[in-house]
XYZ file of C-alpha atoms in Angstrom:
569
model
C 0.000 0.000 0.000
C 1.017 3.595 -0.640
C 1.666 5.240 2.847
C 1.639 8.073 1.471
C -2.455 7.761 1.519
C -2.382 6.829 4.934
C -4.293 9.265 6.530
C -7.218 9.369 3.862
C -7.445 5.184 3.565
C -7.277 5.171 7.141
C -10.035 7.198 8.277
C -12.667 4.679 6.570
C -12.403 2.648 9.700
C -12.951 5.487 11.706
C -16.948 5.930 11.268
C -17.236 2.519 13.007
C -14.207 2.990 15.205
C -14.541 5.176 18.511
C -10.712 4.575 19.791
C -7.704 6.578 18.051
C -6.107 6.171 14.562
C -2.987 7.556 14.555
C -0.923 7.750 11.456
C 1.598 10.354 12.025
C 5.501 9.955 11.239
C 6.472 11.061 15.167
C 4.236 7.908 16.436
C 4.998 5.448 13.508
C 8.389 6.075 14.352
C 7.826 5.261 18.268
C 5.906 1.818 17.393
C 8.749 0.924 14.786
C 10.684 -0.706 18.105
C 10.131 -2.537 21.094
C 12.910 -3.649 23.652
C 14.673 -6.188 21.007
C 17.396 -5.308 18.408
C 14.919 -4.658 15.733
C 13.084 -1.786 13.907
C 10.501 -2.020 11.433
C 8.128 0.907 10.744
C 4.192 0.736 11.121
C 1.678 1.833 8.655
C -0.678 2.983 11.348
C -1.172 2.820 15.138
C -5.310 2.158 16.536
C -5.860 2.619 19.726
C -8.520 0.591 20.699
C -11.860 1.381 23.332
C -13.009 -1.827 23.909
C -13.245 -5.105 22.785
C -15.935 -4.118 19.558
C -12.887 -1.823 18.322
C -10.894 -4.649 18.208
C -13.784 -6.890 16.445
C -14.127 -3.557 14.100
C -10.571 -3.354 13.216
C -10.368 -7.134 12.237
C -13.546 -7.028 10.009
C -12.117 -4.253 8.344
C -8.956 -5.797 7.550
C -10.234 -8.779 6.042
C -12.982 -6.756 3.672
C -9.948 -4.693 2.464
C -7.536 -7.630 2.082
C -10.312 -9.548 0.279
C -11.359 -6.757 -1.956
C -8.041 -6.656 -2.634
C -7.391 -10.235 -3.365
C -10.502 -10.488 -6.063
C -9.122 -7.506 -7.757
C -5.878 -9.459 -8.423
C -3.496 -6.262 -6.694
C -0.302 -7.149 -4.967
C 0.304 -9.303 -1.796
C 2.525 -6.295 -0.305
C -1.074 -4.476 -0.322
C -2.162 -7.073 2.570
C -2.650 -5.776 5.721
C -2.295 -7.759 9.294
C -2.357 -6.715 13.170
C 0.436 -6.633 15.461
C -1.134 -6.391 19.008
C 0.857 -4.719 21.373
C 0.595 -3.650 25.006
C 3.829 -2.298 26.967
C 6.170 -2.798 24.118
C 8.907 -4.521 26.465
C 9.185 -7.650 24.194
C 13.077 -8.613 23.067
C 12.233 -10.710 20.754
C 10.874 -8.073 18.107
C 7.022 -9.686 18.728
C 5.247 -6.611 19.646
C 6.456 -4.343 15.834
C 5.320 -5.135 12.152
C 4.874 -3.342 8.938
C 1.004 -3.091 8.753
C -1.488 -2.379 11.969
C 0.295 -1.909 15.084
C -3.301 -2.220 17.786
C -2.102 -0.928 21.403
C -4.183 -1.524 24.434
C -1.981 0.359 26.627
C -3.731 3.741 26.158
C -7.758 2.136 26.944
C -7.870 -1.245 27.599
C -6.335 -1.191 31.013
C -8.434 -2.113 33.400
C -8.520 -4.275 36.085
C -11.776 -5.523 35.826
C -12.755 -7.675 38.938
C -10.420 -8.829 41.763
C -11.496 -11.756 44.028
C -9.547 -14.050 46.741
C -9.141 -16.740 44.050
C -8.520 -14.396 40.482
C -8.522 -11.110 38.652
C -9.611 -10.315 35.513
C -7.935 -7.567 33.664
C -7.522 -6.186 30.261
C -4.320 -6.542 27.944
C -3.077 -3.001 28.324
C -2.709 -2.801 32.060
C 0.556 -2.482 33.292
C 1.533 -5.623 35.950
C 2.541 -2.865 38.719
C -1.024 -1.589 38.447
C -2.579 -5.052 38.479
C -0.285 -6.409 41.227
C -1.001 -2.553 43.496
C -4.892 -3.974 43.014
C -4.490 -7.524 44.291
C -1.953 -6.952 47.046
C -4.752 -5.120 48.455
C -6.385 -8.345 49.523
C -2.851 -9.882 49.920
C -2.907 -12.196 46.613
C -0.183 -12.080 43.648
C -0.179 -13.326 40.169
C 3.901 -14.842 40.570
C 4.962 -15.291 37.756
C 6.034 -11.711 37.247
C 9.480 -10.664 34.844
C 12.467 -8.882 35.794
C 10.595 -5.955 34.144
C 7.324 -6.039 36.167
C 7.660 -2.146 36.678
C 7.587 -1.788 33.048
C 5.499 -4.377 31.244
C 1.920 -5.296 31.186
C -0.356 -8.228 31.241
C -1.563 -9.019 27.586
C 2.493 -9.553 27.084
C 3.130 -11.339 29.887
C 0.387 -13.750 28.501
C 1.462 -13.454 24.681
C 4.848 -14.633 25.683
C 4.029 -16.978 28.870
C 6.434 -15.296 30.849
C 8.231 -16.536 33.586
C 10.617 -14.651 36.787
C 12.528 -15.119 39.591
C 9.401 -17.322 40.910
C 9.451 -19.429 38.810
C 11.059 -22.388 40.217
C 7.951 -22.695 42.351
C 4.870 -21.086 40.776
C 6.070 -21.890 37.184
C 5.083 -19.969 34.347
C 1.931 -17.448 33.406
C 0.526 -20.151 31.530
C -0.191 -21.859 35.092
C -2.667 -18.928 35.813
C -4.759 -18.422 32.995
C -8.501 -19.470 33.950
C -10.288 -18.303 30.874
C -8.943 -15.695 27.971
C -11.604 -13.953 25.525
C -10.399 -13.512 22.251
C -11.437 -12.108 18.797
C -10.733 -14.375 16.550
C -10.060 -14.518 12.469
C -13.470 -13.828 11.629
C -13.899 -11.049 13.872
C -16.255 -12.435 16.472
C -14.859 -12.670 20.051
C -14.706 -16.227 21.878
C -14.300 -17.580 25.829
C -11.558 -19.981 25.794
C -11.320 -22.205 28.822
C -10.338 -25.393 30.068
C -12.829 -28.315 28.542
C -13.689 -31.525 30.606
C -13.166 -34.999 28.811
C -17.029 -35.016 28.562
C -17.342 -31.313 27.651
C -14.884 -31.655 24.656
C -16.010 -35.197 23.199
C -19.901 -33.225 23.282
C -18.402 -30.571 21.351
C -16.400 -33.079 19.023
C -19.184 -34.772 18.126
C -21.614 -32.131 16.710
C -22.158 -30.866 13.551
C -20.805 -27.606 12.897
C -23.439 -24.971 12.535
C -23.363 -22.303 10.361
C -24.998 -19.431 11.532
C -25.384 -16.212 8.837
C -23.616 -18.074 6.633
C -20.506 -19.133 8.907
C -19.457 -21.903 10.905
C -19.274 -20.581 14.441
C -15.243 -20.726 14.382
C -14.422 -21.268 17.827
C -16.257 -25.222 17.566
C -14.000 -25.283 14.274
C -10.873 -24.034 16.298
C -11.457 -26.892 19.208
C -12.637 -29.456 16.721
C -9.106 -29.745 14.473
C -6.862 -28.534 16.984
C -7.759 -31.778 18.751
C -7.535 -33.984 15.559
C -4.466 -32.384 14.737
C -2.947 -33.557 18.619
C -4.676 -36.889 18.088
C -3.252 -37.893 14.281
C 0.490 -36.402 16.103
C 0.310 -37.257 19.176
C 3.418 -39.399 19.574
C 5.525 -36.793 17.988
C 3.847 -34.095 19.385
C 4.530 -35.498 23.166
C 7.760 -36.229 22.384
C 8.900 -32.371 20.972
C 8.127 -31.461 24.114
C 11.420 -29.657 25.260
C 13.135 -31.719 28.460
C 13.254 -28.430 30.776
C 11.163 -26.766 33.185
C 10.180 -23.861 31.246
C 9.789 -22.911 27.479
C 8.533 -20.460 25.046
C 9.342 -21.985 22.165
C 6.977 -22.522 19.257
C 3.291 -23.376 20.013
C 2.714 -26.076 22.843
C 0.961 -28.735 21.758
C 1.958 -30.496 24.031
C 0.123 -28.897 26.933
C -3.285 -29.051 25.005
C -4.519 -32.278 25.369
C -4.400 -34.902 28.613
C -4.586 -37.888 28.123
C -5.172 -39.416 31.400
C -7.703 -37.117 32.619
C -9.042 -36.315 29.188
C -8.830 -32.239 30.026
C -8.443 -30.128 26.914
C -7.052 -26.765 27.493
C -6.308 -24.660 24.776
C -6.026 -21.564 26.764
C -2.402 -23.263 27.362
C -2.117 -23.307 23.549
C -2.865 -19.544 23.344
C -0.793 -18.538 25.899
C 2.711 -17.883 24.701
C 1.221 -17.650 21.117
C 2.689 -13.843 20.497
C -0.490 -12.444 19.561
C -0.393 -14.934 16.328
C -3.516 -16.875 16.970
C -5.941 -14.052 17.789
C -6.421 -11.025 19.673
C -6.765 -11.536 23.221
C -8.996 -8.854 25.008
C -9.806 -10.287 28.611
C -7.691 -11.998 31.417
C -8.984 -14.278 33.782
C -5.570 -15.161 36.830
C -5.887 -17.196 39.068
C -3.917 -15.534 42.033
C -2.070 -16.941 45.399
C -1.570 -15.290 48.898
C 0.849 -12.951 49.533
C 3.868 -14.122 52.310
C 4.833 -11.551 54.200
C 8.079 -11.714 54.976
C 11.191 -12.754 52.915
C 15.098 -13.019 52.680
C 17.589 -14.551 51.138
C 20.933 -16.876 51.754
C 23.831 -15.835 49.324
C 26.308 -18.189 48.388
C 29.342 -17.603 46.680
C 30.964 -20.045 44.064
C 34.878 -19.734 43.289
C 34.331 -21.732 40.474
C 31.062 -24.071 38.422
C 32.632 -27.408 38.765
C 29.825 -28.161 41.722
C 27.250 -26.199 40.613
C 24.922 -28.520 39.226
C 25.339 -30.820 42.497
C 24.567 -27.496 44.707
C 21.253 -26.703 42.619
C 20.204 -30.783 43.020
C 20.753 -30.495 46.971
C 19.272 -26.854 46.905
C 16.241 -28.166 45.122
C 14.283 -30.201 47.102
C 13.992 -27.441 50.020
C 11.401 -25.932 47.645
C 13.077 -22.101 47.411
C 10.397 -19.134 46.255
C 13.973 -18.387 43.802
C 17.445 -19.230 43.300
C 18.691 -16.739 40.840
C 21.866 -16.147 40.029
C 24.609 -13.530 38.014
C 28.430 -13.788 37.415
C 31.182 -12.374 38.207
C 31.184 -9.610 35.437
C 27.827 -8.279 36.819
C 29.516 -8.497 40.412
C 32.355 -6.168 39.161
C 30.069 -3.830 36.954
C 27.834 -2.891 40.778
C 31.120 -2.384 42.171
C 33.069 -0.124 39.975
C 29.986 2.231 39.209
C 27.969 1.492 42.621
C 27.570 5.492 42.611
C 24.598 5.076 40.128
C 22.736 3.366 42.556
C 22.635 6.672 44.742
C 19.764 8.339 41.956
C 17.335 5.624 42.468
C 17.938 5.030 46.546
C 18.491 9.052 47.676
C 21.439 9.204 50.034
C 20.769 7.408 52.814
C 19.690 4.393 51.601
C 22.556 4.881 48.793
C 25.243 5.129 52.105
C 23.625 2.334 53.585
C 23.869 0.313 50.675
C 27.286 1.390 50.061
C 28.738 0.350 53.600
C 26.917 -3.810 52.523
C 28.987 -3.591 49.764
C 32.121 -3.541 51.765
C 32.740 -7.466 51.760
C 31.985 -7.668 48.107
C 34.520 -4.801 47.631
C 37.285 -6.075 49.404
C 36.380 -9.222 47.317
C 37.421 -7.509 44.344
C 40.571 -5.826 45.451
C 41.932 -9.208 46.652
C 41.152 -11.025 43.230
C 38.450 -13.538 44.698
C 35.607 -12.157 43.368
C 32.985 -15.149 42.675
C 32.274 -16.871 39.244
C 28.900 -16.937 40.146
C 27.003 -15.440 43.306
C 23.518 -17.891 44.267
C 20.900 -15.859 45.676
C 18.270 -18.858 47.680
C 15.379 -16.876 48.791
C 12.538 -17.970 51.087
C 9.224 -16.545 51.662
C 7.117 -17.210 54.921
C 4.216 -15.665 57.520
C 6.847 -14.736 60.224
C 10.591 -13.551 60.220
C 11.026 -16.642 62.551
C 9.983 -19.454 59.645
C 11.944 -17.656 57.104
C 15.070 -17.678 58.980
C 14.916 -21.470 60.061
C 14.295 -22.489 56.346
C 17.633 -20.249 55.454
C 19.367 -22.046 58.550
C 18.573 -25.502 57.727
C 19.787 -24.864 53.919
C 22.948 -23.148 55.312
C 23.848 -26.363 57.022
C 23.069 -28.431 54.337
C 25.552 -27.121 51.936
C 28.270 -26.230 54.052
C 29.704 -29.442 52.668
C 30.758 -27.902 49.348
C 33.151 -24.937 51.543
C 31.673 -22.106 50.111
C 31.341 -18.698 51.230
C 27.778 -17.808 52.384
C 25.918 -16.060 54.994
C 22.177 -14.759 55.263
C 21.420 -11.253 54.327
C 21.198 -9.355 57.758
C 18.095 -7.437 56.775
C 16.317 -6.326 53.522
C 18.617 -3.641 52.615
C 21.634 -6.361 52.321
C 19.181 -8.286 50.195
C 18.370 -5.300 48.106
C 22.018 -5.228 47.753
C 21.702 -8.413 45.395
C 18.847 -7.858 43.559
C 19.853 -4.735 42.214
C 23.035 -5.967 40.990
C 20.705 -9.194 39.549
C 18.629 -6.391 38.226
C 20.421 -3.499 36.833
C 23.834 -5.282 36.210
C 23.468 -5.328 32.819
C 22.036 -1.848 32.415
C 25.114 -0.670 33.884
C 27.691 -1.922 31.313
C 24.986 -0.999 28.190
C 25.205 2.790 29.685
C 29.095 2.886 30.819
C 30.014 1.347 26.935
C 29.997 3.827 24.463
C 29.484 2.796 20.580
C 27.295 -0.381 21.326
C 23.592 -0.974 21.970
C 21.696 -4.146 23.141
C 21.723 -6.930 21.181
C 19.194 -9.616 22.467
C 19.891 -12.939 20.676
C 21.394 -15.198 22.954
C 19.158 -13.951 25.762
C 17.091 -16.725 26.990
C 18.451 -20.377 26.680
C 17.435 -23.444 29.480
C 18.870 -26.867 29.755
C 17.860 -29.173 33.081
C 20.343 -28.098 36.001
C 22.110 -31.356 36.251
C 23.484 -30.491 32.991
C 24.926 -27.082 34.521
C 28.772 -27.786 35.117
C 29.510 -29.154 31.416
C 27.126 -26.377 29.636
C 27.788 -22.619 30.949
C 31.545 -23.159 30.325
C 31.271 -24.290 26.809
C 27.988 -21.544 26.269
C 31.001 -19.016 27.692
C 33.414 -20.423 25.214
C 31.597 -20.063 21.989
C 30.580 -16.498 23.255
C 33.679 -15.570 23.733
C 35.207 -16.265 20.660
C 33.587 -13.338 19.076
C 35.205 -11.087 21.979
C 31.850 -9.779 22.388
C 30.960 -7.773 26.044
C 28.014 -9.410 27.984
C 26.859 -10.312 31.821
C 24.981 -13.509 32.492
C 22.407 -13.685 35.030
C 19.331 -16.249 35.165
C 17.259 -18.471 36.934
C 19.792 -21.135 37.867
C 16.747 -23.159 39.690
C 15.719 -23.756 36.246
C 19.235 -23.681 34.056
C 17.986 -20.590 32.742
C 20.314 -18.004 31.591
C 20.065 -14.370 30.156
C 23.051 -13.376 28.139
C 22.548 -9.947 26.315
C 25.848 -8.763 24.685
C 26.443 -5.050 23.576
C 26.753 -4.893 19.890
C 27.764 -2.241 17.538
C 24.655 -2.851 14.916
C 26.488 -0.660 12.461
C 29.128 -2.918 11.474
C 28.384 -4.506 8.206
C 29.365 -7.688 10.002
C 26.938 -7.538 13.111
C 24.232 -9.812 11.060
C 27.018 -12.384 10.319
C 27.866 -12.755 14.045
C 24.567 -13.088 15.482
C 23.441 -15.988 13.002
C 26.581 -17.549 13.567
C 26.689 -16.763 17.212
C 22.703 -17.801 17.712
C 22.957 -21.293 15.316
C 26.379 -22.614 17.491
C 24.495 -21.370 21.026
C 21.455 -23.372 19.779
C 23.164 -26.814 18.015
C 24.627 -26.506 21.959
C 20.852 -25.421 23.499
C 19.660 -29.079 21.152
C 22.591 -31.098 22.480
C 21.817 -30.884 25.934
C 17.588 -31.602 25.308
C 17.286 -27.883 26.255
C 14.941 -24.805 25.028
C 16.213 -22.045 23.309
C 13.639 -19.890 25.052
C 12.537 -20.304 28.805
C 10.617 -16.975 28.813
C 11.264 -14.570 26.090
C 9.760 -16.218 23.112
C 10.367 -16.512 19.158
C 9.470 -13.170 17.237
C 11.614 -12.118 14.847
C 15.209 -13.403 16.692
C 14.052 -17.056 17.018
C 11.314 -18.168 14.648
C 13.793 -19.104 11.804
C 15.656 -21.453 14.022
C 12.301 -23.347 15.046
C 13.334 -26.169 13.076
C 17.047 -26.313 14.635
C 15.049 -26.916 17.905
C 12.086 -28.911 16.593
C 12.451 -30.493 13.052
C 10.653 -29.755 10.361
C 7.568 -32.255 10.892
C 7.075 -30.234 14.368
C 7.285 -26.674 12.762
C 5.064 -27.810 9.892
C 2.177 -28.827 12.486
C 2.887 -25.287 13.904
C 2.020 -23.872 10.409
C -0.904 -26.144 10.257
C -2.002 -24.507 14.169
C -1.762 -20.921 12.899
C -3.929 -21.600 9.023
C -6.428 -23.379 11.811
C -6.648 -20.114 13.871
C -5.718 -17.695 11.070
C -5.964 -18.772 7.461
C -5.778 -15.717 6.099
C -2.715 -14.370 8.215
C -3.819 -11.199 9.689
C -2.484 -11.581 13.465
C 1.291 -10.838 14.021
C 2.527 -12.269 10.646
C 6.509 -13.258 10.695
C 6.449 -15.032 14.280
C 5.791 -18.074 15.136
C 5.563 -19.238 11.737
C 6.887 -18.093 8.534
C 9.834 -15.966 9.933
C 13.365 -16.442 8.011
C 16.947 -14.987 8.696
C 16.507 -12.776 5.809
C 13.815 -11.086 7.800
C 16.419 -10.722 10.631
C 18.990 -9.230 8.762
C 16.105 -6.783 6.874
C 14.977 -5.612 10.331
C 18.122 -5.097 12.695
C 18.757 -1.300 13.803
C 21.446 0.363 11.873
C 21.941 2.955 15.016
């Protein structure tokens, strides 16, 4: 299409549209990034009302993309929607070249909050959902690094996970219902189905109504054949980790045993590529109120898997983790911390980090530092779980102690935090480059993995931090780039197909939280197989035929489209 016409073609949806249309170059310029390494500019940016925008918008798009098919013009003329809330996504999944449909600006509502959920819209940000359930003392837990920041319909778009994880697993374990509008425009309830409620709905006929099959029964009806015919190979893709966002998870649809059909666990994690969702239903858990962690320090990761197996089975709210580098990094520019903490807490802070200073200057600083945190009702039960940990690993001679009060244990989660903000600010030339950022293999599999994942990275003498959810052998890894170089596109294919041949080798993910978008969906089939991806093409035509929701991820994606899109500044 000729942007040029943009602001007369796009004002036909506005008679039946009462949100914003904005087609200015200041805004499509905004909406041409999110938080990942790409940049690809919008056509327009809607800003929806409510949910009969959304339904609006989607109508409209297929009347203009049909009219446009039956008068033969080109395929560049389609147009799709790219559904977008906070914008925080690293994996390029929240930008395309068409519709960009933001809920941040309307739909943000929390809608209902009760002792056992909340329902919410996409655009609300998490720290305004979580300020309206801590209110009754519940949590949804499976919050990101970024909770400040991002906001639920992405958190559900690309199942994200956090720092408590290792116990409350994933958002995909707190969806009770999602509404969604759907290809045709219509918006569905998706929920879990009972063995008897799905084989009823199997069984019928499917009714057209206006002309139409109703397309949710359609949706159920051959995403459950399609799991049947595959199910062997379907069960057995399965990544052997604790957490993924990799491709679309079959695997979690369908239960055998108990015959419960879920495809809210199908949609979650789907990148907006399935539909658009417009309601939340979480279930939520209490609040604890009273935390703290036990830090341990490792000289070196030939024990580290064996520390995570005895660590384990204490059942820790997190064990998190970041190296040495990061360690250095809070050191060297800890005066940065005094702008977010005002003096006195900055002094206070700075007098913890004594120890870790003197650390430094005596050349034993860490390779990795283990933050084990517990949550409990009283200061009394937190501090015997720490204690009865402390003893159990004193066996491996490390370095530990418990954090003497929740400034010290600030202390460490800002340096888990901000470490790698640090080095991107104090390293002039270079900018993010998320590529790398989000691999998982099982724990056990720790010792022999991060040193030869260190090795390959370092090869291209590239400047990064690692930090991660070691509970989980999850690792973030985000070098600094300079996207400039002619050569940058080279180095992260290269870079991304050795990290993920060694990701394969060890029956890991190469996602835990972050999802595919632009960075991973071409090497889908490095961690599937092609039979796998091809049953994720056949999951999207089910849900999307005509390819109007977030087109590129998922499915279809190829390194050409990486190199097309990566930031030249």
């Amino acid at each position: 299409m000729n942007t040029k016409n943009n602001s007369s073609f796009f004002d036909t949806l506005k008679p039946a549209f009462t949100g914003d249309i904005d087609y200015t170059d200041e805004t499509r310029t905004t909406y041409s990034e999110d938080a990942s390494l790409f940049s690809i500019r919008p056509q327009v940016i809607v800003f929806p009302k409510n949910t009969q925008d959304v339904q609006t918008t989607v109508r409209w798009v297929n009347e203009f993309n049909t009219r446009n098919t039956n008068n033969g013009t080109d395929s560049k003329s389609h147009l799709s929607i790219t559904p977008r809330s906070a914008g925080t996504d690293m994996s390029g999944g929240a930008i395309g070249a068409s519709i960009i449909m933001d809920f941040t600006r309307y739909m943000n509502a929390v809608k209902e909050v009760t002792s056992e959920y909340a329902v919410v819209e996409p655009g609300c940000y998490f720290r305004d959902f979580d300020k309206a359930t801590q209110k009754i003392n519940r949590y949804m837990p499976a919050f990101t690094a970024s909770r400040e920041i991002n906001a639920m319909g992405g958190m559900v778009g690309n199942n994200s996970g956090g720092e408590k994880a290792i116990k409350y697993g994933k958002t995909e374990n707190y969806i009770q219902e999602l509404k969604m509008v759907l290809n045709d425009g219509n918006v569905y309830t998706f929920k879990p189905l009972t063995s008897e409620e799905l084989q009823t709905l199997v069984q019928q006929k499917l009714i057209e109504t206006a002309g139409a099959v109703n397309l949710q029964t359609e949706v159920y009806k051959k995403i459950y054949e399609l799991i049947l015919e595959n199910y062997d190979a379907v069960m057995s893709a399965k990544p052997d980790v604790s957490k993924n966002s990799a491709g679309y998870y079959l695997w979690n649809v369908f239960d055998k045993k108990t015959g419960m059909f879920d495809i809210c666990r199908l949609i979650v994690g789907s990148q907006g590529t399935l539909g658009i969702v417009t309601e939340i239903t979480f279930s939520l858990v209490p609040v604890k109120k009273y935390s703290n962690l036990l830090v341990v320090f490792l000289p070196s990761l030939e024990h580290v898997s064996q520390l995570v197996a005895e660590i384990v089975p204490f059942k820790p709210d997190s064990l998190e983790t970041f190296d040495d580098k990061s360690m250095i990094l809070a050191i060297i520019f800890f005066f940065d911390f005094f702008k977010q903490m005002g003096f006195w807490g900055a002094i206070r802070l700075g007098l913890s980090f004594m120890p870790e200073a003197l650390m430094t200057a005596t050349g034993g600083v860490p390779k990795l530092i283990l933050m084990i945190e517990f949550d409990g009702e009283t200061e009394e039960e937190v501090k015997a779980k720490l204690e009865e940990v402390y003893q159990h690993i004193t066996q491996f001679g490390y370095t530990m102690h418990i954090a003497k009060d929740s400034i010290e244990a600030e202390k460490y989660w800002r340096i888990r935090h901000e470490s790698f903000n640090l080095l991107r600010k104090h390293t002039k030339g270079k900018r993010t480059a998320p590529f790398i950022d989000d691999v998982i293999v099982k724990p056990e599999y720790l010792a022999e993995f991060i040193p030869k994942l260190k090795k390959l990275i370092d090869e291209y003498k590239l400047d990064y931090t690692i930090q991660g959810h070691l509970g989980n052998g999850n690792f973030h890894i985000i070098p600094l780039m300079d996207l400039t170089s002619p050569l940058s596109a080279d180095v992260i294919l290269e870079l991304s197909h050795k990290v993920y041949d060694l990701v394969v080798e060890y029956h890991g993910s190469i996602t835990a939280e972050h999802n595919d978008g632009i960075i991973r969906t071409p090497f889908l089939v490095e961690q599937f197989g092609q039979k796998i991806v091809d049953l994720f093409a056949q999951v999207k035509h089910i849900f999307d035929p005509d390819n109007i929701f977030n087109p590129g991820k998922k499915v279809g994606g190829t390194f050409e489209d990486i190199r097309t899109a990566l930031k030249k500044k």
